[in-house]
Amino acid sequence: MHRIVASHLDSFVDQYALAADDRTVQFEKFANFAVLSGKLATSVDLDDVTTGNDDDGTDGVALIINEEHIVSAGDAESLFAHERRNNDVEVVFVQGKTSDGFDLGDFLKFKESVLRFFTQEPYLALSDLQQEARAAFDVAIKNVPKIRHGKPSVSAFFVTTGNYSAPDALEAGRKDMISQLGELGLFQNVDVRFMGRDDLVSAWVASYSGIEASLTMNSSASLPEIAGIDESYLVVAKAKDYVENLLVSDDGSIRGQLFEENVRHFLGPENPVNEQIAETILNQSSKTRFPVLNNGVTLVSPDVRVQGTTLHISNFQIVNGCQTSHVLYENREALTDDLMVTLKVVETTDEDVFSELVRATNSQSKIEESQFLSLSPIAKRVEAYFNTYEGQDGRLYFERRDRQYVGKGVAAIRVVSLHNAAKCVCAMFVRRPDLSFKYPKRMYEDFGAKIFNEGNREIIYYASALALYRFHLLTSNNTIPQNMRRFKWHILPLAAALVAGKDVPPLGSKKMDAYAQKIIDKFSHHSAEGTAIFTKAVGIIESLGEITNDRLKRQAVLDEMLAHVS
């Protein structure tokens, strides 16, 4: 393996505590993460995308809808039950090889695996993850009227540590795969790529590096001093420069991670408002009035610099203007030098100010309150509670804002996203690990209000996340068998019952403080006592015999497990 790739792979392994995996599996997870991190608006859960030893030529697969990973048919059904009719749907496949070259035989095996995913009836893949992805894809196909352009897209990445020089045989194989997928008639777009070490390293570095961009301003004005805001500007710039310099990544796609803090997804070109934006762009007489007809875009960054007529901005988020940005991108070929866009550029490092900006700039039209969870008072209190453990072995970092700790030297395994915190609480204290396992969308629908109730004790989020962190570390060094990671959500309520008792107090009660504190005391540092709890939980699960994914999706299996806790 090339030394540069090996060094980055070692960093990835340290970040995600994967030392117990053999080198091949580490690289497969590395390839999955590098490819998918640029396509998902939230963090990649490696357990949910990596196929494992029972794969048939595919190391990673994910069904992505509106930049969100859909892990089950049930979650796909929940999503399509909503009225939205322009969902962006993509199926992504990854195959990773540690070799320094590109082997045609390995690629053809990958191609056949991908084709079987779409054509084989019944689908006979041994991997549960591939079966789940296929079932979710089948739900998407049944709902094509609710998919943008009427069809999903498919992408396939064959990743190695070599340099791809486009030899004839491999190019012929790639084009044949594109042709065969296209002939299925299922897809709006087909993308098949060979990914060499340079592209792989670039994708990995982009996953933890803030985006840096520069933009020539046609005019600008700095705003007066504002509390909590370091600098702020009103800017008018060419729309095509905005698209090319700020919105578009190296591969020509729009940078989805720029919109992680924008609570609306792109509503599609068919949306009436977006149709009007496009009409203005394409109309020769009205396009010059675009800056005054359109509300523009709000960008927030911790680092804004203005030098002459050039704006330099790093690690920025677009908190308002998602629709405008996407419509400009969709019509980028029609953008001319006389079409301008207005930008509001804000520099702040204050997370509370950041949250205020997100809520204020996204509250002009109806948005589900659940989309503001990261801005809620309970999220702020939970973040402050996590920070009280500074300097301790069990220190975890609550990520109220996506990518909040990027570039700050914090190991990824110690970062707890709001989404994972919700799944931890749901599994351990709401006693619904089945929802955390395969139905996270249903989790929010059924228990979102309970999980993020303003009266909840902050300790529940830390205690449950800490238990999961300790469990991950024990599987990473093979103290707990790796195959037990599949049961991690069910192990959380088992561990709580073994440590603090089977009766869970109400989430907002004072009794919950004492209950959750017992869990923290047990797992605050590595100890034989803490390890013994997880070992006992594993023993309970193993005593039930073979447990299929279908069984794990049912509530009854947790009752069977808890019955073994005395």
Coordinates of C-alpha atoms in Angstrom, one line a residue:
M1 CA 0.0 0.0 0.0
H2 CA 1.3 3.5 -0.9
R3 CA 2.7 5.2 2.2
I4 CA 0.5 8.3 1.8
V5 CA -2.7 6.1 1.7
A6 CA -1.4 4.0 4.6
S7 CA -0.8 7.1 6.7
H8 CA -4.3 8.4 6.1
L9 CA -5.8 5.0 6.7
D10 CA -4.0 4.8 10.1
S11 CA -5.5 8.2 11.0
F12 CA -9.0 6.9 10.0
V13 CA -8.5 3.7 12.1
D14 CA -7.4 5.8 15.1
Q15 CA -10.4 8.2 14.7
Y16 CA -12.9 5.4 14.6
A17 CA -11.2 2.8 16.9
L18 CA -10.9 0.1 14.2
A19 CA -7.6 -1.4 15.3
A20 CA -9.1 -4.9 15.8
D21 CA -10.1 -5.1 12.1
D22 CA -7.7 -6.6 9.7
R23 CA -6.1 -4.3 7.2
T24 CA -8.5 -5.3 4.3
V25 CA -11.6 -4.6 6.4
Q26 CA -10.1 -1.3 7.6
F27 CA -9.5 -0.2 4.0
E28 CA -13.0 -1.3 2.9
K29 CA -14.5 0.9 5.7
F30 CA -12.1 3.7 4.7
A31 CA -13.3 3.6 1.1
N32 CA -17.0 3.5 2.2
F33 CA -16.5 6.5 4.5
A34 CA -14.6 8.5 1.9
V35 CA -17.2 8.0 -0.8
L36 CA -20.3 8.4 1.3
S37 CA -19.2 11.3 3.6
G38 CA -19.6 13.7 0.6
K39 CA -23.0 12.4 -0.2
L40 CA -24.7 12.4 3.2
A41 CA -25.7 15.5 5.2
T42 CA -24.9 13.8 8.5
S43 CA -22.1 11.5 9.7
V44 CA -21.6 8.0 8.2
D45 CA -22.4 5.1 10.5
L46 CA -19.9 2.5 9.2
D47 CA -21.9 -0.4 10.7
D48 CA -24.9 0.6 8.5
V49 CA -23.0 0.8 5.2
T50 CA -20.3 -1.9 5.3
T51 CA -21.5 -5.4 4.1
G52 CA -19.0 -7.6 6.0
N53 CA -17.5 -11.0 5.3
D54 CA -20.7 -12.4 3.6
D55 CA -20.8 -9.9 0.8
D56 CA -20.8 -11.0 -2.9
G57 CA -18.4 -8.5 -4.4
T58 CA -19.7 -5.2 -2.9
D59 CA -18.1 -3.8 0.3
G60 CA -20.5 -0.9 0.9
V61 CA -24.1 0.0 -0.2
A62 CA -26.4 2.8 0.8
L63 CA -29.8 4.0 -0.3
I64 CA -29.7 7.8 0.0
I65 CA -32.8 9.9 -0.1
N66 CA -32.5 13.7 0.2
E67 CA -28.9 13.3 1.5
E68 CA -30.1 11.0 4.3
H69 CA -29.1 7.3 4.6
I70 CA -32.3 5.1 4.6
V71 CA -31.4 1.9 6.4
S72 CA -34.6 -0.1 6.0
A73 CA -37.8 -0.6 4.0
G74 CA -39.8 0.6 7.0
D75 CA -37.9 3.9 7.0
A76 CA -38.3 4.3 3.3
E77 CA -42.1 3.8 3.7
S78 CA -42.2 6.4 6.4
L79 CA -40.4 8.9 4.2
F80 CA -42.6 8.3 1.2
A81 CA -45.7 8.5 3.3
H82 CA -45.2 12.3 3.3
E83 CA -46.6 14.5 0.6
R84 CA -43.3 15.6 -1.0
R85 CA -43.1 14.5 -4.6
N86 CA -39.6 15.5 -5.6
N87 CA -37.3 13.3 -3.5
D88 CA -33.7 12.9 -4.6
V89 CA -33.0 9.2 -4.5
E90 CA -29.6 7.5 -5.2
V91 CA -28.2 4.1 -4.6
V92 CA -24.4 4.0 -4.0
F93 CA -22.1 0.9 -4.2
V94 CA -18.5 0.8 -3.1
Q95 CA -15.8 -1.9 -3.6
G96 CA -12.4 -1.4 -2.0
K97 CA -9.2 -3.2 -2.8
T98 CA -5.9 -2.6 -1.1
S99 CA -4.0 -3.5 -4.3
D100 CA -1.8 -0.9 -6.1
G101 CA -3.6 -1.6 -9.3
F102 CA -7.0 -2.1 -10.9
D103 CA -7.8 -5.7 -11.5
L104 CA -10.4 -6.4 -14.3
G105 CA -11.6 -9.6 -12.7
D106 CA -12.3 -7.9 -9.4
F107 CA -14.1 -5.1 -11.2
L108 CA -16.3 -7.6 -13.2
K109 CA -17.2 -9.3 -9.9
F110 CA -18.2 -5.9 -8.5
K111 CA -20.3 -5.2 -11.6
E112 CA -22.1 -8.5 -11.4
S113 CA -22.8 -7.9 -7.7
V114 CA -24.4 -4.5 -8.5
L115 CA -26.5 -5.9 -11.4
R116 CA -27.8 -8.8 -9.2
F117 CA -28.9 -6.2 -6.6
F118 CA -31.3 -4.8 -9.2
T119 CA -32.3 -7.9 -11.2
Q120 CA -32.2 -11.0 -9.1
E121 CA -35.6 -12.3 -8.0
P122 CA -35.6 -13.4 -5.3
Y123 CA -32.5 -11.5 -4.2
L124 CA -30.1 -14.1 -2.8
A125 CA -27.3 -12.0 -1.3
L126 CA -26.2 -13.5 2.1
S127 CA -25.4 -10.0 3.6
D128 CA -28.3 -8.7 5.8
L129 CA -27.2 -5.2 4.9
Q130 CA -27.5 -5.8 1.2
Q131 CA -30.9 -7.4 1.7
E132 CA -32.1 -4.4 3.8
A133 CA -30.8 -2.0 1.1
R134 CA -32.6 -4.0 -1.6
A135 CA -35.9 -4.0 0.3
A136 CA -35.6 -0.2 0.8
F137 CA -34.8 0.3 -2.9
D138 CA -37.9 -1.8 -3.8
V139 CA -40.0 0.6 -1.7
A140 CA -38.5 3.6 -3.6
I141 CA -39.4 2.0 -6.9
K142 CA -43.0 1.6 -5.8
N143 CA -43.0 5.3 -5.1
V144 CA -41.4 6.7 -8.3
P145 CA -44.1 9.3 -8.7
K146 CA -42.6 10.9 -5.6
I147 CA -39.0 10.8 -6.9
R148 CA -37.5 13.7 -8.7
H149 CA -37.4 13.1 -12.5
G150 CA -39.4 9.9 -11.9
K151 CA -36.4 7.7 -11.4
P152 CA -33.6 7.2 -8.9
S153 CA -29.9 7.5 -9.7
V154 CA -27.1 4.9 -9.2
S155 CA -23.4 5.4 -8.5
A156 CA -20.7 2.7 -8.2
F157 CA -17.1 3.3 -7.0
F158 CA -14.3 0.8 -7.5
V159 CA -11.6 2.0 -5.1
T160 CA -7.9 0.9 -4.9
T161 CA -4.6 2.4 -3.7
G162 CA -3.2 2.7 -7.2
N163 CA -3.3 5.4 -9.9
Y164 CA -6.0 4.9 -12.6
S165 CA -4.6 5.4 -16.1
A166 CA -7.8 4.4 -18.0
P167 CA -6.5 1.3 -19.7
D168 CA -8.7 0.1 -22.6
A169 CA -9.9 -3.1 -21.0
L170 CA -11.1 -1.4 -17.8
E171 CA -12.7 1.5 -19.6
A172 CA -14.6 -1.0 -21.8
G173 CA -15.7 -2.7 -18.6
R174 CA -16.8 0.6 -17.1
K175 CA -18.7 1.6 -20.1
D176 CA -20.3 -1.8 -20.4
M177 CA -21.5 -1.5 -16.8
I178 CA -23.0 1.9 -17.4
S179 CA -24.7 0.5 -20.5
Q180 CA -26.1 -2.5 -18.7
L181 CA -27.4 -0.4 -15.8
G182 CA -28.9 2.0 -18.2
E183 CA -30.7 -0.7 -20.1
L184 CA -32.6 -1.7 -17.0
G185 CA -34.6 1.5 -17.4
L186 CA -34.6 2.2 -13.7
F187 CA -32.3 5.2 -13.5
Q188 CA -32.2 8.8 -14.3
N189 CA -28.5 8.9 -14.0
V190 CA -25.7 6.2 -13.9
D191 CA -22.3 7.0 -12.6
V192 CA -19.5 4.4 -12.5
R193 CA -16.0 5.4 -11.4
F194 CA -12.6 4.0 -10.7
M195 CA -11.2 5.8 -7.7
G196 CA -7.4 5.8 -7.2
R197 CA -5.3 6.9 -4.3
D198 CA -5.3 10.6 -5.2
D199 CA -9.1 10.8 -5.4
L200 CA -9.4 8.6 -2.3
V201 CA -7.1 10.8 -0.2
S202 CA -8.9 14.0 -1.5
A203 CA -12.3 12.6 -0.5
W204 CA -11.0 11.6 3.0
V205 CA -9.3 14.9 3.6
A206 CA -12.4 16.8 2.5
S207 CA -14.4 14.8 5.1
Y208 CA -12.6 16.5 8.0
S209 CA -11.4 19.7 6.4
G210 CA -13.5 22.9 6.2
I211 CA -14.2 24.1 2.7
E212 CA -12.1 27.2 1.7
A213 CA -13.3 29.4 -1.1
S214 CA -12.8 32.9 -2.6
L215 CA -15.2 35.0 -4.5
T216 CA -14.8 38.3 -6.4
M217 CA -17.3 40.8 -5.2
N218 CA -18.9 43.4 -7.5
S219 CA -19.9 45.4 -4.5
S220 CA -20.0 45.0 -0.7
A221 CA -20.8 46.9 2.5
S222 CA -19.7 46.0 6.0
L223 CA -22.5 46.1 8.6
P224 CA -22.1 47.9 11.9
E225 CA -20.8 46.1 15.0
I226 CA -23.3 43.4 16.2
A227 CA -23.1 41.6 19.5
G228 CA -21.8 38.0 19.1
I229 CA -20.8 38.6 15.4
D230 CA -17.2 39.3 14.5
E231 CA -17.9 40.7 11.0
S232 CA -20.8 40.8 8.6
Y233 CA -21.1 42.0 5.0
L234 CA -23.7 42.5 2.4
V235 CA -22.3 41.3 -0.9
V236 CA -23.3 41.4 -4.6
A237 CA -21.5 39.0 -6.8
K238 CA -21.9 37.3 -10.2
A239 CA -24.2 34.3 -9.8
K240 CA -22.0 32.1 -11.9
D241 CA -18.9 33.0 -9.7
Y242 CA -21.0 32.1 -6.7
V243 CA -21.9 28.7 -8.2
E244 CA -18.4 27.9 -9.5
N245 CA -16.4 29.1 -6.6
L246 CA -18.6 28.3 -3.6
L247 CA -21.2 25.7 -4.5
V248 CA -19.5 23.2 -6.8
S249 CA -17.0 20.5 -5.7
D250 CA -14.1 19.3 -7.8
D251 CA -16.2 16.6 -9.4
G252 CA -18.9 19.1 -10.6
S253 CA -21.6 18.1 -8.1
I254 CA -23.1 20.5 -5.6
R255 CA -21.5 20.5 -2.2
G256 CA -24.3 19.0 -0.1
Q257 CA -22.4 19.5 3.2
L258 CA -22.9 23.3 2.8
F259 CA -26.6 22.8 3.6
E260 CA -26.3 20.7 6.7
E261 CA -27.6 23.6 8.8
N262 CA -30.3 24.6 6.4
V263 CA -33.4 23.0 7.8
R264 CA -35.0 22.7 4.3
H265 CA -33.9 20.3 1.7
F266 CA -34.0 21.3 -2.0
L267 CA -37.7 21.1 -2.9
G268 CA -37.0 20.5 -6.6
P269 CA -37.3 22.5 -9.7
E270 CA -41.1 21.7 -9.9
N271 CA -41.8 23.6 -6.7
P272 CA -43.7 26.8 -7.6
V273 CA -41.3 29.1 -5.9
N274 CA -38.3 27.4 -7.5
E275 CA -40.1 27.6 -10.9
Q276 CA -40.4 31.4 -10.5
I277 CA -36.7 31.6 -9.5
A278 CA -35.7 29.7 -12.7
E279 CA -38.0 31.8 -14.8
T280 CA -36.3 34.9 -13.6
I281 CA -32.9 33.4 -14.4
L282 CA -33.9 32.4 -17.9
N283 CA -35.8 35.6 -18.8
Q284 CA -33.6 38.0 -20.7
S285 CA -35.5 41.1 -19.5
S286 CA -35.8 40.2 -15.8
K287 CA -32.6 38.4 -15.0
T288 CA -30.7 41.6 -14.3
R289 CA -33.3 42.3 -11.5
F290 CA -32.5 39.0 -9.8
P291 CA -30.7 40.6 -6.8
V292 CA -33.8 42.6 -5.9
L293 CA -36.4 40.0 -6.8
N294 CA -34.7 37.2 -4.8
N295 CA -34.0 37.2 -1.1
G296 CA -30.4 36.0 -1.7
V297 CA -28.3 33.6 0.4
T298 CA -27.0 33.8 4.0
L299 CA -23.6 32.2 4.7
V300 CA -22.1 31.8 8.2
S301 CA -18.4 31.1 8.8
P302 CA -15.9 31.2 11.6
D303 CA -13.4 32.8 9.3
V304 CA -14.2 35.6 6.9
R305 CA -11.6 37.8 5.3
V306 CA -12.1 40.6 2.8
Q307 CA -9.0 41.7 0.8
G308 CA -9.9 44.4 -1.7
T309 CA -12.7 43.1 -3.9
T310 CA -12.1 39.5 -2.9
L311 CA -14.0 37.6 -0.2
H312 CA -12.2 34.7 1.5
I313 CA -14.4 32.3 3.5
S314 CA -13.6 29.0 5.3
N315 CA -15.7 26.2 6.7
F316 CA -18.9 28.0 5.9
Q317 CA -22.6 26.9 6.0
I318 CA -25.5 28.2 3.9
V319 CA -28.2 28.7 6.5
N320 CA -30.7 30.3 4.2
G321 CA -30.9 30.2 0.4
C322 CA -30.9 26.5 -0.2
Q323 CA -33.6 26.8 -2.9
T324 CA -31.9 29.8 -4.6
S325 CA -28.5 28.0 -4.6
H326 CA -29.9 24.8 -6.0
V327 CA -31.9 26.5 -8.8
L328 CA -28.8 28.6 -9.7
Y329 CA -26.8 25.3 -9.8
E330 CA -29.5 23.6 -11.9
N331 CA -29.4 26.5 -14.4
R332 CA -25.7 27.1 -14.2
E333 CA -25.2 26.9 -18.0
A334 CA -27.6 29.8 -18.4
L335 CA -25.8 32.1 -16.0
T336 CA -24.4 35.2 -17.6
D337 CA -22.1 38.0 -16.4
D338 CA -25.0 40.4 -15.8
L339 CA -26.9 38.0 -13.5
M340 CA -26.0 38.9 -9.9
V341 CA -26.9 37.4 -6.5
T342 CA -27.0 39.0 -3.1
L343 CA -25.2 37.4 -0.2
K344 CA -25.3 38.1 3.5
V345 CA -22.0 36.9 4.9
V346 CA -21.6 36.5 8.7
E347 CA -18.6 35.6 10.7
T348 CA -19.2 34.1 14.2
T349 CA -17.7 31.4 16.4
D350 CA -20.6 31.7 18.9
E351 CA -22.7 28.5 18.6
D352 CA -25.7 30.3 20.2
V353 CA -25.6 33.1 17.7
F354 CA -25.2 30.5 14.9
S355 CA -28.4 28.8 16.1
E356 CA -30.2 32.1 16.3
L357 CA -29.3 32.8 12.7
V358 CA -30.5 29.4 11.5
R359 CA -33.8 29.7 13.3
A360 CA -34.4 33.3 12.2
T361 CA -33.5 32.9 8.6
N362 CA -35.6 29.7 8.2
S363 CA -38.7 30.8 9.9
Q364 CA -40.4 32.9 7.2
S365 CA -42.4 29.9 5.9
K366 CA -43.8 26.7 7.5
I367 CA -41.1 24.3 8.7
E368 CA -41.7 21.3 10.9
E369 CA -40.5 22.1 14.5
S370 CA -38.7 18.8 14.6
Q371 CA -36.3 20.2 12.0
F372 CA -35.2 22.8 14.6
L373 CA -34.2 20.1 17.2
S374 CA -30.5 21.1 17.0
L375 CA -31.5 24.7 17.9
S376 CA -33.7 23.8 20.9
P377 CA -32.9 24.8 24.5
I378 CA -32.6 21.1 25.5
A379 CA -29.8 20.6 22.9
K380 CA -28.0 23.6 24.2
R381 CA -28.2 22.3 27.8
V382 CA -27.1 18.8 26.7
E383 CA -24.0 20.3 25.1
A384 CA -23.2 22.2 28.3
Y385 CA -23.7 19.1 30.3
F386 CA -21.3 17.1 28.1
N387 CA -18.7 19.9 28.5
T388 CA -18.7 19.4 32.3
Y389 CA -16.7 16.2 31.7
E390 CA -13.7 18.1 30.3
G391 CA -10.4 16.4 31.1
Q392 CA -12.0 13.1 32.1
D393 CA -11.3 9.7 30.5
G394 CA -15.0 9.4 29.4
R395 CA -15.1 12.9 27.9
L396 CA -17.5 12.9 24.9
Y397 CA -18.4 15.9 22.7
F398 CA -22.0 16.6 21.9
E399 CA -22.3 17.9 18.3
R400 CA -25.2 20.3 18.4
R401 CA -24.1 21.5 14.9
D402 CA -22.9 19.1 12.2
R403 CA -19.1 19.2 11.7
Q404 CA -18.9 21.3 14.9
Y405 CA -15.6 19.6 15.9
V406 CA -14.0 19.2 12.5
G407 CA -10.4 20.3 12.6
K408 CA -10.3 20.6 16.4
G409 CA -8.3 17.4 17.1
V410 CA -11.3 15.5 18.6
A411 CA -11.4 11.8 17.8
A412 CA -14.5 11.0 15.8
I413 CA -15.4 8.1 18.1
R414 CA -15.8 10.7 21.0
V415 CA -18.2 12.9 19.0
V416 CA -21.9 12.3 19.6
S417 CA -24.2 13.7 16.9
L418 CA -27.7 14.8 17.8
H419 CA -29.0 11.9 15.7
N420 CA -26.9 9.3 17.5
A421 CA -27.8 10.8 20.9
A422 CA -31.4 10.4 20.0
K423 CA -30.9 6.8 19.1
C424 CA -28.9 6.1 22.3
V425 CA -31.7 7.5 24.5
C426 CA -34.4 5.8 22.5
A427 CA -32.6 2.4 22.9
M428 CA -31.5 2.7 26.5
F429 CA -34.3 4.7 28.2
V430 CA -37.3 4.6 25.9
R431 CA -36.6 0.9 25.6
R432 CA -37.1 0.9 21.8
P433 CA -33.8 -0.4 20.4
D434 CA -35.7 -1.8 17.4
L435 CA -36.3 1.8 16.2
S436 CA -32.7 2.8 16.8
F437 CA -31.6 -0.3 14.8
K438 CA -33.6 0.0 11.6
Y439 CA -36.4 2.6 12.0
P440 CA -34.8 6.0 12.9
K441 CA -37.4 8.0 11.0
R442 CA -40.2 6.3 12.8
M443 CA -38.3 6.9 16.0
Y444 CA -38.6 10.7 15.4
E445 CA -42.2 10.4 14.4
D446 CA -43.3 8.3 17.4
F447 CA -40.9 9.4 20.2
G448 CA -39.2 12.6 19.0
A449 CA -41.2 14.8 21.4
K450 CA -40.4 12.4 24.2
I451 CA -36.7 12.1 23.5
F452 CA -36.2 15.9 23.2
N453 CA -38.7 17.0 25.8
E454 CA -37.6 20.2 27.5
G455 CA -38.1 18.6 30.9
N456 CA -35.7 15.7 30.3
R457 CA -32.6 15.3 32.5
E458 CA -29.5 16.1 30.6
I459 CA -27.7 13.1 32.1
I460 CA -29.7 10.6 30.0
Y461 CA -28.0 11.7 26.8
Y462 CA -24.5 11.4 28.3
A463 CA -25.1 8.2 30.1
S464 CA -26.4 6.3 27.1
A465 CA -23.8 7.8 24.7
L466 CA -21.0 6.8 27.2
A467 CA -22.2 3.2 27.3
L468 CA -22.2 3.0 23.5
Y469 CA -18.7 4.6 23.5
R470 CA -17.3 2.0 25.9
F471 CA -19.0 -0.8 24.0
H472 CA -17.4 0.4 20.7
L473 CA -14.0 0.5 22.4
L474 CA -14.4 -3.1 23.6
T475 CA -15.3 -4.3 20.2
S476 CA -12.4 -2.4 18.6
N477 CA -9.9 -4.4 20.6
N478 CA -11.8 -7.7 20.3
T479 CA -12.5 -7.9 24.1
I480 CA -16.1 -8.1 22.8
P481 CA -16.5 -10.0 19.5
Q482 CA -16.8 -7.8 16.5
N483 CA -20.0 -9.5 15.4
M484 CA -21.7 -8.2 18.5
R485 CA -21.7 -4.7 17.1
R486 CA -24.9 -5.7 15.2
F487 CA -26.6 -5.8 18.6
K488 CA -25.3 -2.5 20.0
W489 CA -28.7 -0.9 20.3
H490 CA -30.2 -3.8 22.2
I491 CA -27.1 -4.1 24.4
L492 CA -27.7 -0.5 25.7
P493 CA -31.0 -1.3 27.5
L494 CA -29.5 -4.6 28.7
A495 CA -26.5 -2.9 30.1
A496 CA -28.7 -0.3 31.9
A497 CA -30.9 -3.0 33.4
L498 CA -27.8 -4.9 34.6
V499 CA -26.3 -1.8 36.1
A500 CA -29.2 0.2 37.5
G501 CA -32.2 -2.1 37.4
K502 CA -35.0 -3.1 35.0
D503 CA -37.4 -0.3 36.0
V504 CA -36.6 2.9 34.1
P505 CA -37.7 6.1 35.8
P506 CA -39.4 8.9 33.8
L507 CA -36.9 10.8 31.7
G508 CA -37.6 14.1 33.5
S509 CA -37.7 12.8 37.1
K510 CA -35.1 13.3 39.8
K511 CA -35.0 9.5 40.1
M512 CA -33.6 9.4 36.6
D513 CA -30.5 11.4 37.8
A514 CA -29.7 8.5 40.3
Y515 CA -30.5 5.8 37.7
A516 CA -28.3 7.3 35.0
Q517 CA -25.5 8.2 37.4
K518 CA -25.1 4.5 38.2
I519 CA -24.5 3.9 34.5
I520 CA -21.9 6.8 34.2
D521 CA -20.1 5.5 37.3
K522 CA -19.8 2.1 35.8
F523 CA -18.5 3.2 32.4
S524 CA -16.7 6.5 33.1
H525 CA -13.4 4.7 32.7
H526 CA -12.2 1.4 31.4
S527 CA -12.6 -1.2 34.1
A528 CA -13.1 -4.9 34.6
E529 CA -16.5 -4.2 36.2
G530 CA -17.7 -2.3 33.1
T531 CA -16.4 -5.0 30.8
A532 CA -18.2 -7.7 32.8
I533 CA -21.5 -5.9 32.3
F534 CA -21.1 -6.0 28.5
T535 CA -19.8 -9.6 28.6
K536 CA -22.9 -10.6 30.5
A537 CA -25.2 -8.7 28.0
V538 CA -23.5 -10.6 25.2
G539 CA -24.0 -13.9 27.0
I540 CA -27.7 -13.1 27.3
I541 CA -28.0 -12.4 23.6
E542 CA -26.1 -15.6 22.7
S543 CA -28.3 -17.6 24.9
L544 CA -31.3 -16.8 22.6
G545 CA -29.7 -18.6 19.7
E546 CA -29.6 -17.2 16.2
I547 CA -31.3 -13.8 16.0
T548 CA -32.2 -12.6 12.6
N549 CA -32.6 -9.0 11.6
D550 CA -36.3 -9.5 11.3
R551 CA -36.4 -10.6 14.9
L552 CA -34.3 -7.6 16.0
K553 CA -36.8 -5.3 14.4
R554 CA -39.5 -6.5 16.7
Q555 CA -40.1 -5.1 20.2
A556 CA -40.6 -8.6 21.7
V557 CA -36.9 -9.6 21.4
L558 CA -35.9 -7.0 24.0
D559 CA -38.5 -8.5 26.4
E560 CA -36.9 -11.9 25.9
M561 CA -33.5 -10.4 26.6
L562 CA -34.6 -8.5 29.7
A563 CA -36.2 -11.7 31.1
H564 CA -32.7 -13.0 31.6
V565 CA -31.8 -10.1 33.9
S566 CA -32.5 -11.0 37.5

